Amino acid sequence: MLSGPAGRLEAILWSKSGEGASEQPPLAAVVCHPHPLFGGTMHNKVVYQAAKTIHRFGLPVLRFNFRGVGLSEGTHDKGAGEVDDVQAAIEFLAQEYPGVPLLVAGFSFGSWVGLRAGCGEARVKELIGLGLPVGDLNGRSFSYLDSCEKPKLLVTGEFDRFGPPQALRAMVEQFTPQAREHTKVVIVAGGDHFFAGHLNELDRVIAEWLVSRTGL
């Protein structure tokens, strides 16, 4: 259980693994789950796959349930409080791994709140957004990404009805030149919002990006 702004947050930490596990890792990650009101939890398949891929490189990975989900205390706050939940997860990782650069990844709703928290947090150096719901904003905005110059990987499925590729590309075109330069967009051929039947491709995309960014 993590200490969160609305009470305790249920979480799972996969610590650093493999040879040299006692050494300081080059990166530690938080992975954020999809919309709590539509069945989203830290056990979601896309969230689990992203965490599994990152951890395969021996990196610590933290998954947690937003307020009101599973054993986490509090109630859903339409994204505002959930950004604070992500910040609490960041604080926990920063305490567990002092001085280690952090990565924030999120899927769907988790990408909206996760990347918002990550863009504004100096200790977060890398961002991964999966299935950003740019085609189904419903009052949500990703405008904070416009000038976010941190390296980021944005992935969507070819047939994602909540985050269609054309909408994602149009959003990235609105970024400042510096932010756009540090953004990589990948479209998973044949994939839908949940990357059903394409989790292997998602694994490959995330792995290749991690290698290119960290040299692991």
Tab-separated table of C-alpha atoms in Angstrom, residues 7-211:
chain	number	residue	atom	x	y	z
A	7	GLY	CA	-5.874	7.423	1.229
A	8	ARG	CA	-3.872	4.282	0.624
A	9	LEU	CA	-3.204	3.086	-2.922
A	10	GLU	CA	-2.936	-0.604	-3.715
A	11	ALA	CA	0.247	-1.296	-5.680
A	12	ILE	CA	2.626	-3.966	-6.968
A	13	LEU	CA	6.347	-3.303	-7.264
A	14	TRP	CA	8.495	-5.579	-9.396
A	15	SER	CA	11.957	-4.726	-8.097
A	16	LYS	CA	15.167	-4.676	-10.099
A	17	SER	CA	16.029	-8.183	-11.282
A	18	GLY	CA	18.786	-10.133	-12.975
A	19	GLU	CA	22.532	-9.833	-12.615
A	20	GLY	CA	23.644	-6.805	-10.650
A	21	ALA	CA	20.255	-6.501	-8.966
A	22	SER	CA	21.900	-4.774	-6.010
A	23	GLU	CA	23.286	-2.016	-8.235
A	24	GLN	CA	21.452	1.214	-8.964
A	25	PRO	CA	19.168	0.694	-11.988
A	26	PRO	CA	19.456	3.096	-14.938
A	27	LEU	CA	15.697	3.705	-14.887
A	28	ALA	CA	12.596	2.925	-12.780
A	29	ALA	CA	9.054	2.955	-14.154
A	30	VAL	CA	5.451	3.650	-13.159
A	31	VAL	CA	2.707	2.179	-15.371
A	32	CYS	CA	-0.821	3.665	-15.124
A	33	HIS	CA	-4.033	1.775	-15.876
A	34	PRO	CA	-7.100	2.673	-18.010
A	35	HIS	CA	-10.379	4.278	-16.932
A	36	PRO	CA	-11.528	3.180	-13.463
A	37	LEU	CA	-15.229	3.520	-14.345
A	38	PHE	CA	-14.905	1.107	-17.272
A	39	GLY	CA	-13.161	-1.755	-15.531
A	40	GLY	CA	-9.623	-0.391	-15.667
A	41	THR	CA	-7.214	-1.788	-13.066
A	42	MET	CA	-3.475	-2.368	-12.730
A	43	HIS	CA	-4.122	-5.947	-13.921
A	44	ASN	CA	-5.284	-4.797	-17.367
A	45	LYS	CA	-3.574	-6.828	-20.127
A	46	VAL	CA	-1.970	-3.833	-21.848
A	47	VAL	CA	-0.687	-2.446	-18.542
A	48	TYR	CA	0.647	-5.871	-17.563
A	49	GLN	CA	2.360	-6.311	-20.927
A	50	ALA	CA	4.005	-2.890	-20.747
A	51	ALA	CA	5.212	-3.587	-17.211
A	52	LYS	CA	6.462	-7.048	-18.214
A	53	THR	CA	8.400	-5.642	-21.170
A	54	ILE	CA	10.067	-2.934	-19.082
A	55	HIS	CA	10.889	-5.356	-16.261
A	56	ARG	CA	12.470	-7.791	-18.711
A	57	PHE	CA	15.328	-5.301	-18.962
A	58	GLY	CA	15.913	-5.659	-15.217
A	59	LEU	CA	14.236	-2.350	-14.408
A	60	PRO	CA	11.970	-1.799	-11.372
A	61	VAL	CA	8.309	-1.355	-12.346
A	62	LEU	CA	5.469	-0.073	-10.186
A	63	ARG	CA	1.801	-0.633	-11.021
A	64	PHE	CA	-0.939	0.756	-8.804
A	65	ASN	CA	-4.705	1.115	-8.643
A	66	PHE	CA	-6.110	4.619	-8.855
A	67	ARG	CA	-8.281	5.868	-5.989
A	68	GLY	CA	-11.469	3.854	-5.609
A	69	VAL	CA	-10.153	0.872	-7.597
A	70	GLY	CA	-9.525	-2.521	-5.988
A	71	LEU	CA	-8.220	-1.960	-2.462
A	72	SER	CA	-7.263	1.672	-3.105
A	73	GLU	CA	-9.108	4.159	-0.928
A	74	GLY	CA	-10.969	7.264	-2.118
A	75	THR	CA	-13.369	7.789	-5.015
A	76	HIS	CA	-12.946	8.527	-8.713
A	77	ASP	CA	-12.102	12.192	-9.338
A	78	LYS	CA	-12.484	12.541	-13.127
A	79	GLY	CA	-8.721	12.709	-13.645
A	80	ALA	CA	-7.833	15.622	-11.366
A	81	GLY	CA	-7.134	13.581	-8.246
A	82	GLU	CA	-5.743	10.727	-10.322
A	83	VAL	CA	-2.878	12.984	-11.451
A	84	ASP	CA	-2.070	13.350	-7.753
A	85	ASP	CA	-2.191	9.548	-7.412
A	86	VAL	CA	0.458	9.278	-10.135
A	87	GLN	CA	2.547	11.850	-8.268
A	88	ALA	CA	2.287	9.697	-5.135
A	89	ALA	CA	3.549	6.701	-7.115
A	90	ILE	CA	6.422	8.829	-8.439
A	91	GLU	CA	7.300	9.884	-4.901
A	92	PHE	CA	7.356	6.271	-3.759
A	93	LEU	CA	9.686	5.199	-6.581
A	94	ALA	CA	11.928	8.211	-5.993
A	95	GLN	CA	12.291	7.174	-2.355
A	96	GLU	CA	12.915	3.536	-3.226
A	97	TYR	CA	15.504	4.419	-5.881
A	98	PRO	CA	17.051	7.784	-4.954
A	99	GLY	CA	18.585	9.632	-7.853
A	100	VAL	CA	17.359	7.135	-10.460
A	101	PRO	CA	15.671	8.682	-13.541
A	102	LEU	CA	12.009	7.751	-13.799
A	103	LEU	CA	9.776	6.668	-16.668
A	104	VAL	CA	6.006	7.138	-16.597
A	105	ALA	CA	3.903	4.969	-18.899
A	106	GLY	CA	0.147	4.850	-19.194
A	107	PHE	CA	-2.602	3.196	-21.193
A	108	SER	CA	-5.741	5.058	-22.349
A	109	PHE	CA	-7.033	7.091	-19.351
A	110	GLY	CA	-3.733	6.196	-17.680
A	111	SER	CA	-1.843	7.894	-20.508
A	112	TRP	CA	-3.879	11.088	-20.054
A	113	VAL	CA	-3.206	11.448	-16.327
A	114	GLY	CA	0.172	9.692	-16.290
A	115	LEU	CA	1.823	11.803	-18.958
A	116	ARG	CA	0.344	14.964	-17.415
A	117	ALA	CA	2.050	14.142	-14.117
A	118	GLY	CA	5.232	13.050	-15.874
A	119	CYS	CA	5.579	16.166	-17.991
A	120	GLY	CA	5.513	18.363	-14.911
A	121	GLU	CA	7.863	16.267	-12.775
A	122	ALA	CA	11.607	16.937	-13.069
A	123	ARG	CA	12.545	13.444	-11.888
A	124	VAL	CA	10.648	11.881	-14.813
A	125	LYS	CA	12.894	11.708	-17.870
A	126	GLU	CA	10.981	9.369	-20.215
A	127	LEU	CA	7.308	8.951	-21.177
A	128	ILE	CA	5.296	6.198	-22.866
A	129	GLY	CA	1.680	6.727	-23.916
A	130	LEU	CA	-0.347	3.760	-25.171
A	131	GLY	CA	-3.769	4.147	-26.762
A	132	LEU	CA	-4.057	7.857	-26.000
A	133	PRO	CA	-7.820	8.585	-26.235
A	134	VAL	CA	-7.328	11.594	-28.503
A	135	GLY	CA	-10.425	10.739	-30.536
A	136	ASP	CA	-12.696	10.476	-27.485
A	137	LEU	CA	-11.599	13.417	-25.355
A	138	ASN	CA	-14.979	14.021	-23.631
A	139	GLY	CA	-13.692	17.189	-22.018
A	140	ARG	CA	-10.146	15.882	-21.614
A	141	SER	CA	-7.182	17.665	-23.164
A	142	PHE	CA	-3.658	16.623	-24.060
A	143	SER	CA	-2.559	20.228	-24.604
A	144	TYR	CA	0.057	19.857	-21.859
A	145	LEU	CA	2.017	17.698	-24.327
A	146	ASP	CA	2.335	20.559	-26.816
A	147	SER	CA	5.498	21.887	-25.219
A	148	CYS	CA	6.614	18.817	-23.258
A	149	GLU	CA	10.124	18.213	-24.577
A	150	LYS	CA	10.802	14.986	-22.711
A	151	PRO	CA	11.479	11.921	-24.903
A	152	LYS	CA	8.200	10.123	-25.399
A	153	LEU	CA	6.875	7.103	-27.242
A	154	LEU	CA	3.228	7.296	-28.348
A	155	VAL	CA	1.663	4.057	-29.605
A	156	THR	CA	-1.805	3.421	-30.976
A	157	GLY	CA	-3.514	0.659	-32.916
A	158	GLU	CA	-4.352	1.056	-36.580
A	159	PHE	CA	-8.048	0.560	-35.759
A	160	ASP	CA	-8.157	2.258	-32.346
A	161	ARG	CA	-11.575	3.943	-32.291
A	162	PHE	CA	-10.707	5.962	-29.175
A	163	GLY	CA	-7.297	7.058	-30.423
A	164	PRO	CA	-7.332	6.867	-34.230
A	165	PRO	CA	-3.895	7.274	-35.831
A	166	GLN	CA	-4.932	10.333	-37.829
A	167	ALA	CA	-6.031	12.125	-34.645
A	168	LEU	CA	-2.811	11.182	-32.863
A	169	ARG	CA	-0.662	12.405	-35.746
A	170	ALA	CA	-2.683	15.650	-35.973
A	171	MET	CA	-2.109	16.241	-32.267
A	172	VAL	CA	1.637	15.690	-32.577
A	173	GLU	CA	1.751	18.132	-35.490
A	174	GLN	CA	0.559	20.816	-33.050
A	175	PHE	CA	3.565	20.276	-30.767
A	176	THR	CA	6.360	22.816	-30.674
A	177	PRO	CA	9.272	21.822	-32.949
A	178	GLN	CA	11.347	20.835	-29.918
A	179	ALA	CA	8.574	18.669	-28.439
A	180	ARG	CA	7.866	17.067	-31.816
A	181	GLU	CA	11.563	16.274	-32.259
A	182	HIS	CA	11.506	14.231	-29.049
A	183	THR	CA	8.294	12.346	-29.890
A	184	LYS	CA	8.155	8.963	-31.599
A	185	VAL	CA	4.773	7.789	-32.934
A	186	VAL	CA	4.204	4.119	-33.729
A	187	ILE	CA	1.041	2.670	-35.282
A	188	VAL	CA	0.524	-1.041	-34.615
A	189	ALA	CA	-0.854	-2.555	-37.835
A	190	GLY	CA	-4.170	-4.329	-37.287
A	191	GLY	CA	-4.335	-3.293	-33.641
A	192	ASP	CA	-7.428	-1.969	-31.862
A	193	HIS	CA	-7.575	0.130	-28.685
A	194	PHE	CA	-6.650	-2.841	-26.513
A	195	PHE	CA	-4.031	-4.202	-28.937
A	196	ALA	CA	-5.998	-7.473	-28.952
A	197	GLY	CA	-3.946	-10.135	-30.696
A	198	HIS	CA	-1.066	-7.671	-31.035
A	199	LEU	CA	0.511	-7.581	-27.586
A	200	ASN	CA	3.644	-9.185	-29.039
A	201	GLU	CA	4.010	-6.228	-31.403
A	202	LEU	CA	3.472	-3.845	-28.496
A	203	ASP	CA	6.190	-5.663	-26.580
A	204	ARG	CA	8.571	-5.268	-29.507
A	205	VAL	CA	7.822	-1.549	-29.945
A	206	ILE	CA	8.405	-0.768	-26.269
A	207	ALA	CA	11.534	-2.941	-26.139
A	208	GLU	CA	13.059	-1.310	-29.212
A	209	TRP	CA	12.371	2.137	-27.810
A	210	LEU	CA	13.942	1.260	-24.455
A	211	VAL	CA	17.048	-0.059	-26.188
